[in-house]
């Protein structure tokens, strides 16, 4: 006797008697319904202005933008894969109105409208604030590396570029000389050809030389901007595929990347400011971070917390004329070493020295003074102790690391009073309580973005990658809003927007 398994429903093997809507198969609380309502609120007028009444009708920018945002929210980034989903997945079919553009249209829209995605991010942040999900009470700024659309194997060092340029130039001269000689000789055997196929070889080498020169000029321009007037190290590299990406270190080693910076609000982890940086560290990112928050929300946060990577004179100076109450970790990492100086196993660090602002000098743990030795026009300062005092100091073995027996030296700049002020502030228990919230505010957001699949860029070049990063940040905000609506904590209708479900 056969086991009586459940049978397929009758509707599976025959057509329905009455017409039905295929989207009725989706559950009533499917996120695509909420996304569709939100996409109707998007202002795409800046993109619409680029189109003309002439020619074939184009897909509406709202439709294409909605497809891209929904695709990124589902972890789908390939334009071909997005097109495929729009023909197979009911959620994608609903968002695309069963009218999905060709993958090339999706790819070109993403590539050509990178500036619009910054506007799109701004709208996502303002929507979240309108829904009461962000208040700018406490914002944390942090950065993370995102891989550029290139490879270390598609790069060349400055020294190699110079050598290859010279080699190709010599080869081309040699080929031109051979071609000229062959042109002068009449060879009936080869008729219109030389027998060496020199013109084709010459064309290939000229194309390679042009690429070498372009990459070399781009590297020289980059290094001149970063280190004006300094000789370029032959080990400096540049990528042929994305000349604006930089080698940056991260877990797993070094690779061509961009430094993605986000400012996240404490309330619901909404990103209220974002920008892409070409700097490998965060020592100059506070000022652009503040500017982006201002541009996005029209205001600055009451409090901001930043990790030790932002502890630099430039970043501290950026907050000087702002009303924002800032908290920056002052020790290496986020756990300051509170062990006593007398611990014989610990090196004496700069943080163990006290700074006397009135006398403009440092005082070591043993009470010896480090006087100002040199001060350059760019604000850099060097302080050094007295050799006789350092030689008899009981902390010398743990303090002086010079192999030549030089006394202890401290390198800093004219922003040292700001550092000392922050050091004193972060010693307070109230400051520590505020700062320790940082890990719960901004770091999980990077995890959410990367775990959704966005770990690198599909586009190349700084501006286009910046646009794609704006799109990724906008998607994060929209996902937060959609989940809040579906969870019942936010109702867009009560905020004067559209109904929750179309």
Coordinates of C-alpha atoms in Angstrom, one line a residue:
X1 CA 0.0 0.0 0.0
X2 CA 1.5 3.4 -1.1
X3 CA 1.9 6.2 1.4
X4 CA -0.8 8.9 1.0
X5 CA 1.4 11.9 0.5
X6 CA -0.2 15.3 0.0
X7 CA -1.1 16.0 -3.6
X8 CA -0.4 19.2 -5.6
X9 CA -3.2 21.7 -5.6
X10 CA -5.6 21.8 -8.5
X11 CA -4.4 25.3 -9.5
X12 CA -0.9 23.9 -10.3
X13 CA -2.1 21.7 -13.1
X14 CA -4.9 23.9 -14.7
X15 CA -5.6 27.5 -15.4
X16 CA -7.6 29.5 -13.0
X17 CA -11.3 30.1 -13.9
X18 CA -11.1 33.8 -13.2
X19 CA -8.2 36.3 -13.9
X20 CA -5.8 36.8 -10.9
X21 CA -3.0 39.1 -10.1
X22 CA 0.3 37.3 -9.9
X23 CA 1.5 39.5 -7.1
X24 CA -1.3 38.2 -4.9
X25 CA 1.1 35.2 -4.4
X26 CA 3.4 37.5 -2.3
X27 CA 2.6 37.7 1.4
X28 CA 0.7 40.9 2.3
X29 CA 3.6 42.2 4.4
X30 CA 6.3 41.7 1.8
X31 CA 9.0 44.4 1.9
X32 CA 8.6 45.2 -1.8
X33 CA 5.3 46.9 -1.1
X34 CA 6.9 49.3 1.3
X35 CA 9.9 49.9 -0.9
X36 CA 7.5 50.8 -3.8
X37 CA 5.8 53.4 -1.7
X38 CA 9.1 54.9 -0.6
X39 CA 10.4 55.0 -4.2
X40 CA 7.3 57.1 -5.2
X41 CA 8.6 59.7 -2.8
X42 CA 12.0 60.0 -4.4
X43 CA 12.8 63.2 -6.2
X44 CA 14.5 62.3 -9.4
X45 CA 14.0 65.7 -11.1
X46 CA 17.8 66.3 -11.5
X47 CA 18.0 63.1 -13.6
X48 CA 14.8 63.7 -15.5
X49 CA 16.2 67.0 -16.8
X50 CA 18.9 65.1 -18.7
X51 CA 16.2 63.5 -21.0
X52 CA 14.7 65.0 -24.1
X53 CA 11.3 64.6 -25.7
X54 CA 13.0 63.5 -28.9
X55 CA 13.8 59.9 -29.7
X56 CA 12.6 56.7 -28.1
X57 CA 10.8 56.9 -24.7
X58 CA 13.2 56.2 -21.9
X59 CA 12.6 54.3 -18.7
X60 CA 11.6 56.6 -15.9
X61 CA 14.5 57.4 -13.5
X62 CA 12.3 56.5 -10.5
X63 CA 11.8 53.0 -11.9
X64 CA 15.5 52.4 -12.6
X65 CA 16.6 53.9 -9.2
X66 CA 14.1 51.8 -7.4
X67 CA 15.3 48.6 -9.1
X68 CA 18.9 49.4 -8.2
X69 CA 18.1 50.3 -4.5
X70 CA 16.0 47.1 -4.1
X71 CA 18.6 45.0 -5.8
X72 CA 21.4 46.3 -3.5
X73 CA 19.1 45.7 -0.5
X74 CA 18.8 42.1 -1.5
X75 CA 22.6 41.7 -2.0
X76 CA 22.4 41.7 -5.8
X77 CA 25.0 44.0 -7.5
X78 CA 25.6 42.6 -11.0
X79 CA 23.5 44.4 -13.6
X80 CA 23.0 41.1 -15.5
X81 CA 21.9 39.4 -12.3
X82 CA 19.5 42.2 -11.5
X83 CA 17.9 41.8 -14.9
X84 CA 17.6 38.1 -14.4
X85 CA 16.0 38.6 -11.0
X86 CA 13.5 41.0 -12.5
X87 CA 12.2 38.1 -14.7
X88 CA 12.3 35.4 -12.1
X89 CA 11.7 36.9 -8.6
X90 CA 8.2 38.2 -7.8
X91 CA 9.6 40.9 -5.5
X92 CA 11.9 42.2 -8.2
X93 CA 9.1 41.9 -10.8
X94 CA 6.8 44.1 -8.6
X95 CA 9.5 46.8 -8.1
X96 CA 10.3 46.8 -11.9
X97 CA 6.5 46.9 -12.7
X98 CA 7.3 43.8 -15.0
X99 CA 9.1 46.3 -17.2
X100 CA 12.7 45.7 -16.4
X101 CA 15.3 47.5 -18.5
X102 CA 18.2 45.7 -20.2
X103 CA 21.2 45.1 -18.0
X104 CA 23.2 47.6 -20.1
X105 CA 20.6 50.3 -19.3
X106 CA 20.9 49.5 -15.6
X107 CA 24.7 49.5 -15.8
X108 CA 24.9 52.8 -17.7
X109 CA 22.4 54.5 -15.3
X110 CA 24.5 53.5 -12.3
X111 CA 27.7 54.6 -14.0
X112 CA 26.4 57.9 -15.5
X113 CA 24.4 59.2 -12.5
X114 CA 26.9 58.9 -9.7
X115 CA 26.1 62.5 -8.6
X116 CA 22.4 61.8 -8.3
X117 CA 23.1 58.9 -5.8
X118 CA 24.4 61.5 -3.3
X119 CA 21.1 63.3 -3.5
X120 CA 19.4 59.9 -3.1
X121 CA 21.4 59.3 0.1
X122 CA 20.4 62.7 1.4
X123 CA 16.7 61.9 0.8
X124 CA 17.1 58.6 2.6
X125 CA 18.6 60.3 5.7
X126 CA 15.9 63.0 5.7
X127 CA 13.2 60.4 5.3
X128 CA 14.5 58.6 8.4
X129 CA 14.7 61.9 10.3
X130 CA 11.1 62.7 9.3
X131 CA 10.1 59.4 10.6
X132 CA 11.7 60.2 13.9
X133 CA 14.5 57.6 13.5
X134 CA 17.4 60.0 13.9
X135 CA 17.8 63.1 16.2
X136 CA 21.5 64.0 15.8
X137 CA 21.9 63.7 19.6
X138 CA 25.0 61.4 19.4
X139 CA 26.7 60.6 16.2
X140 CA 29.8 58.4 15.7
X141 CA 32.2 58.7 12.7
X142 CA 34.2 55.8 11.5
X143 CA 35.9 54.5 8.3
X144 CA 36.4 51.2 6.7
X145 CA 38.2 49.9 3.6
X146 CA 36.2 48.9 0.5
X147 CA 38.0 47.1 -2.3
X148 CA 38.4 49.1 -5.6
X149 CA 37.4 47.4 -8.9
X150 CA 41.0 46.5 -9.8
X151 CA 43.8 44.2 -8.7
X152 CA 47.4 44.3 -7.5
X153 CA 48.2 42.3 -10.6
X154 CA 47.0 45.2 -12.8
X155 CA 49.5 47.7 -11.4
X156 CA 53.1 48.8 -11.8
X157 CA 55.6 50.6 -9.7
X158 CA 57.0 54.0 -10.6
X159 CA 60.5 52.5 -11.2
X160 CA 59.1 49.9 -13.5
X161 CA 57.0 52.4 -15.3
X162 CA 60.1 54.5 -16.1
X163 CA 62.0 51.5 -17.3
X164 CA 59.1 50.1 -19.4
X165 CA 58.5 53.6 -21.0
X166 CA 62.2 53.8 -22.0
X167 CA 62.2 50.2 -23.3
X168 CA 59.0 50.6 -25.4
X169 CA 60.2 54.0 -26.8
X170 CA 63.5 52.3 -28.0
X171 CA 61.5 49.3 -29.5
X172 CA 59.2 51.7 -31.4
X173 CA 62.2 53.6 -32.8
X174 CA 63.8 50.4 -33.9
X175 CA 60.6 49.2 -35.5
X176 CA 60.1 52.5 -37.3
X177 CA 63.7 52.3 -38.6
X178 CA 63.1 48.7 -39.8
X179 CA 59.8 49.7 -41.5
X180 CA 61.4 52.6 -43.3
X181 CA 64.2 50.3 -44.6
X182 CA 61.7 47.7 -45.7
X183 CA 59.6 50.3 -47.5
X184 CA 62.6 51.3 -49.6
X185 CA 63.1 47.7 -50.8
X186 CA 60.9 46.1 -53.5
X187 CA 60.1 42.6 -52.6
X188 CA 57.8 40.9 -55.1
X189 CA 57.4 37.9 -52.8
X190 CA 55.6 39.9 -50.1
X191 CA 54.0 42.5 -52.4
X192 CA 52.0 44.9 -50.2
X193 CA 53.5 43.4 -47.0
X194 CA 57.0 43.6 -45.6
X195 CA 57.3 40.0 -44.5
X196 CA 57.8 41.1 -40.9
X197 CA 54.3 42.5 -40.2
X198 CA 56.0 45.4 -38.6
X199 CA 53.1 47.9 -38.8
X200 CA 50.8 45.7 -36.6
X201 CA 53.6 45.1 -34.0
X202 CA 54.3 48.9 -34.1
X203 CA 50.6 49.6 -33.4
X204 CA 50.5 47.3 -30.4
X205 CA 53.7 48.8 -28.9
X206 CA 52.4 52.3 -29.4
X207 CA 49.2 51.5 -27.6
X208 CA 51.2 50.0 -24.7
X209 CA 53.5 53.0 -24.5
X210 CA 50.4 55.3 -24.4
X211 CA 49.0 53.4 -21.4
X212 CA 52.4 53.4 -19.7
X213 CA 52.7 57.2 -20.1
X214 CA 49.1 57.8 -18.9
X215 CA 49.7 55.7 -15.8
X216 CA 53.1 57.4 -15.1
X217 CA 51.6 60.9 -15.4
X218 CA 48.7 60.0 -13.1
X219 CA 51.1 58.6 -10.5
X220 CA 53.3 61.7 -10.7
X221 CA 50.3 64.0 -10.3
X222 CA 49.0 62.0 -7.3
X223 CA 52.4 62.1 -5.6
X224 CA 52.8 65.8 -6.2
X225 CA 49.5 66.5 -4.6
X226 CA 50.3 64.3 -1.6
X227 CA 54.0 65.2 -1.2
X228 CA 54.7 68.4 -3.1
X229 CA 58.3 69.0 -4.0
X230 CA 59.5 65.5 -2.8
X231 CA 61.2 62.9 -5.0
X232 CA 58.9 60.0 -5.9
X233 CA 59.9 56.7 -4.5
X234 CA 60.4 54.0 -7.2
X235 CA 58.3 51.6 -5.1
X236 CA 55.2 53.7 -5.4
X237 CA 52.5 51.9 -7.4
X238 CA 49.5 52.8 -9.5
X239 CA 46.7 50.6 -10.9
X240 CA 46.1 50.6 -14.7
X241 CA 42.4 49.8 -14.2
X242 CA 41.6 52.4 -11.5
X243 CA 44.3 55.0 -11.3
X244 CA 42.6 56.9 -8.4
X245 CA 42.5 53.9 -6.0
X246 CA 45.2 53.6 -3.4
X247 CA 47.0 50.6 -1.7
X248 CA 45.5 50.3 1.7
X249 CA 46.0 47.8 4.5
X250 CA 43.2 45.8 6.0
X251 CA 42.5 42.3 7.3
X252 CA 43.8 39.9 4.8
X253 CA 46.7 42.1 3.6
X254 CA 47.1 45.1 1.3
X255 CA 45.0 45.8 -1.8
X256 CA 43.7 48.7 -3.9
X257 CA 40.9 50.3 -1.9
X258 CA 38.9 53.4 -0.9
X259 CA 38.3 54.5 2.6
X260 CA 34.5 54.7 3.2
X261 CA 33.5 57.2 6.0
X262 CA 30.1 57.1 7.6
X263 CA 28.5 59.2 10.4
X264 CA 25.9 57.2 12.2
X265 CA 23.1 58.4 14.5
X266 CA 22.7 56.7 17.9
X267 CA 18.9 56.3 17.8
X268 CA 18.5 53.7 15.0
X269 CA 21.9 53.5 13.3
X270 CA 20.8 55.8 10.5
X271 CA 23.7 57.1 8.4
X272 CA 23.5 60.9 8.5
X273 CA 26.7 61.7 6.6
X274 CA 29.0 59.8 4.3
X275 CA 32.0 60.4 2.0
X276 CA 34.7 58.4 0.3
X277 CA 38.3 59.1 0.9
X278 CA 41.5 58.2 -0.9
X279 CA 43.5 58.5 2.4
X280 CA 44.6 55.2 4.0
X281 CA 44.1 56.6 7.5
X282 CA 41.5 58.8 9.2
X283 CA 43.8 61.7 10.3
X284 CA 42.1 64.2 8.0
X285 CA 38.5 62.9 7.8
X286 CA 36.8 64.9 10.6
X287 CA 36.3 68.1 8.7
X288 CA 34.8 66.5 5.6
X289 CA 32.7 64.3 7.9
X290 CA 31.2 67.3 9.6
X291 CA 30.6 69.0 6.3
X292 CA 28.7 66.0 5.0
X293 CA 26.5 65.9 8.0
X294 CA 25.7 69.6 7.6
X295 CA 25.0 69.2 3.9
X296 CA 22.8 66.1 4.5
X297 CA 20.8 67.2 7.5
X298 CA 21.3 71.0 7.6
X299 CA 22.6 70.8 11.2
X300 CA 25.4 69.4 13.3
X301 CA 25.1 66.8 16.0
X302 CA 25.1 67.6 19.7
X303 CA 27.8 65.0 20.5
X304 CA 30.3 63.0 18.3
X305 CA 32.5 60.1 19.2
X306 CA 35.5 59.0 17.2
X307 CA 38.2 56.3 17.7
X308 CA 41.9 56.8 18.1
X309 CA 42.5 56.9 14.4
X310 CA 41.0 60.4 14.4
X311 CA 43.3 61.7 17.1
X312 CA 45.2 64.2 15.0
X313 CA 45.8 67.9 15.1
X314 CA 43.8 68.5 12.0
X315 CA 40.8 66.6 13.2
X316 CA 40.9 68.3 16.6
X317 CA 41.1 71.7 15.0
X318 CA 38.1 70.9 12.8
X319 CA 35.9 70.9 16.0
X320 CA 37.4 74.0 17.5
X321 CA 34.8 76.5 16.1
X322 CA 31.9 74.0 16.3
X323 CA 29.3 73.6 19.0
X324 CA 29.5 69.8 18.7
X325 CA 30.8 68.1 21.9
X326 CA 33.5 65.7 20.6
X327 CA 35.0 62.7 22.3
X328 CA 38.1 61.1 20.6
X329 CA 40.0 58.1 22.1
X330 CA 43.5 59.3 23.0
X331 CA 45.3 56.0 23.6
X332 CA 46.3 53.4 21.1
X333 CA 43.2 51.4 20.4
X334 CA 40.4 52.0 22.8
X335 CA 41.7 50.5 26.0
X336 CA 44.1 52.9 27.6
X337 CA 47.0 51.3 29.5
X338 CA 46.6 52.4 33.2
X339 CA 49.6 50.4 34.6
X340 CA 52.0 52.3 36.7
X341 CA 55.2 53.8 35.2
X342 CA 57.2 51.7 37.7
X343 CA 56.2 48.5 35.8
X344 CA 59.6 47.5 34.5
X345 CA 58.1 45.6 31.5
X346 CA 56.4 48.7 30.0
X347 CA 57.9 51.2 27.6
X348 CA 57.6 54.9 28.4
X349 CA 55.2 56.4 25.9
X350 CA 54.5 59.9 24.9
X351 CA 51.2 59.8 26.9
X352 CA 53.3 59.3 30.0
X353 CA 54.9 62.8 29.5
X354 CA 53.1 65.9 30.7
X355 CA 52.9 69.0 28.5
X356 CA 53.4 72.5 29.9
X357 CA 51.6 74.9 27.6
X358 CA 52.9 78.0 29.2
X359 CA 56.6 77.0 28.9
X360 CA 55.9 75.0 25.7
X361 CA 57.9 72.0 26.8
X362 CA 57.3 68.3 27.9
X363 CA 58.2 66.9 31.3
X364 CA 59.1 63.2 31.6
X365 CA 58.0 60.9 34.4
X366 CA 61.4 61.5 36.2
X367 CA 60.8 65.3 36.1
X368 CA 63.3 66.1 33.4
X369 CA 62.3 68.8 30.8
X370 CA 62.3 68.3 27.1
X371 CA 62.9 71.7 25.5
X372 CA 61.7 72.8 22.0
X373 CA 64.6 71.9 19.6
X374 CA 63.2 72.8 16.2
X375 CA 59.9 74.3 14.8
X376 CA 59.2 74.3 11.0
X377 CA 56.9 76.6 9.1
X378 CA 54.3 73.9 8.6
X379 CA 53.7 73.6 12.3
X380 CA 55.8 70.6 13.1
X381 CA 57.8 70.7 16.3
X382 CA 60.6 68.5 17.8
X383 CA 61.3 68.4 21.6
X384 CA 64.4 66.8 23.1
X385 CA 65.7 66.1 26.5
X386 CA 69.2 66.8 27.9
X387 CA 71.6 64.0 27.2
X388 CA 73.3 64.2 30.6
X389 CA 70.0 63.9 32.4
X390 CA 68.8 61.1 30.2
X391 CA 72.0 59.1 30.7
X392 CA 71.5 59.0 34.5
X393 CA 67.7 58.6 34.4
X394 CA 66.4 55.3 35.9
X395 CA 63.9 55.0 33.0
X396 CA 66.4 55.4 30.2
X397 CA 66.3 51.7 29.1
X398 CA 62.5 51.9 28.7
X399 CA 62.4 55.5 27.4
X400 CA 65.3 56.2 25.0
X401 CA 65.3 53.9 22.0
X402 CA 68.0 55.7 19.9
X403 CA 70.8 53.4 18.8
X404 CA 73.2 56.4 18.7
X405 CA 72.6 57.2 22.3
X406 CA 70.5 60.3 21.7
X407 CA 68.3 61.7 24.5
X408 CA 64.5 61.2 24.4
X409 CA 62.8 63.0 21.5
X410 CA 59.1 63.8 21.0
X411 CA 57.8 64.8 17.6
X412 CA 54.5 66.7 17.5
X413 CA 53.1 69.9 16.0
X414 CA 51.5 73.2 17.1
X415 CA 48.2 71.4 17.8
X416 CA 49.6 69.8 21.0
X417 CA 47.5 72.0 23.3
X418 CA 44.4 70.6 21.7
X419 CA 45.6 67.0 22.2
X420 CA 46.3 67.7 25.9
X421 CA 42.9 69.2 26.3
X422 CA 41.3 66.1 24.8
X423 CA 43.5 63.9 27.0
X424 CA 42.2 65.6 30.1
X425 CA 38.6 65.4 28.8
X426 CA 38.8 61.7 28.1
X427 CA 40.2 60.9 31.6
X428 CA 36.8 61.9 33.0
X429 CA 34.4 59.0 33.8
X430 CA 31.4 60.9 32.2
X431 CA 33.4 61.1 28.9
X432 CA 34.3 57.4 29.0
X433 CA 30.6 56.5 29.5
X434 CA 29.7 58.6 26.4
X435 CA 32.5 57.2 24.3
X436 CA 32.0 53.6 25.0
X437 CA 28.6 53.8 23.1
X438 CA 30.6 54.3 19.9
X439 CA 31.1 50.6 19.3
X440 CA 27.3 50.0 19.4
X441 CA 26.6 52.9 17.1
X442 CA 28.9 52.9 14.1
X443 CA 30.8 49.6 14.0
X444 CA 27.7 47.3 13.5
X445 CA 26.6 49.4 10.5
X446 CA 29.8 48.5 8.6
X447 CA 29.1 44.9 9.5
X448 CA 25.5 45.2 8.2
X449 CA 26.7 46.8 4.9
X450 CA 29.5 44.3 4.3
X451 CA 27.4 41.3 5.4
X452 CA 24.8 42.2 2.8
X453 CA 27.4 41.6 0.2
X454 CA 28.8 45.1 -0.5
X455 CA 32.5 44.8 0.1
X456 CA 33.9 46.4 -3.0
X457 CA 32.9 48.6 -5.9
X458 CA 31.5 47.7 -9.3
X459 CA 32.5 51.1 -10.8
X460 CA 36.0 52.5 -11.3
X461 CA 37.4 55.9 -10.5
X462 CA 37.0 58.1 -7.4
X463 CA 33.9 60.0 -8.4
X464 CA 31.9 57.0 -9.7
X465 CA 33.0 54.9 -6.7
X466 CA 31.8 57.8 -4.4
X467 CA 28.4 57.6 -6.2
X468 CA 28.2 53.9 -5.6
X469 CA 29.1 54.3 -1.9
X470 CA 26.4 56.9 -1.6
X471 CA 24.0 54.4 -3.1
X472 CA 25.1 51.7 -0.6
X473 CA 24.6 54.1 2.3
X474 CA 21.1 55.1 1.0
X475 CA 20.2 51.4 0.7
X476 CA 21.2 50.9 4.4
X477 CA 18.9 53.8 5.5
X478 CA 16.0 52.6 3.4
X479 CA 16.3 49.1 4.8
X480 CA 16.2 50.5 8.3
X481 CA 13.0 52.5 7.5
X482 CA 11.3 49.6 5.8
X483 CA 12.0 47.3 8.8
X484 CA 10.7 49.9 11.2
X485 CA 7.5 50.2 9.1
X486 CA 7.0 46.5 8.9
X487 CA 7.8 46.2 12.7
X488 CA 5.1 48.8 13.4
X489 CA 7.4 51.3 15.1
X490 CA 7.0 53.8 12.3
X491 CA 4.0 54.7 10.2
X492 CA 4.8 56.9 7.2
X493 CA 1.1 57.9 6.9
X494 CA 1.2 59.6 10.3
X495 CA 4.3 61.6 9.1
X496 CA 2.3 63.2 6.2
X497 CA 3.8 60.9 3.5
X498 CA 2.2 58.1 1.5
X499 CA 0.1 55.1 2.7
X500 CA 2.2 52.3 4.0
X501 CA 1.1 49.7 1.4
X502 CA 0.0 50.5 -2.2

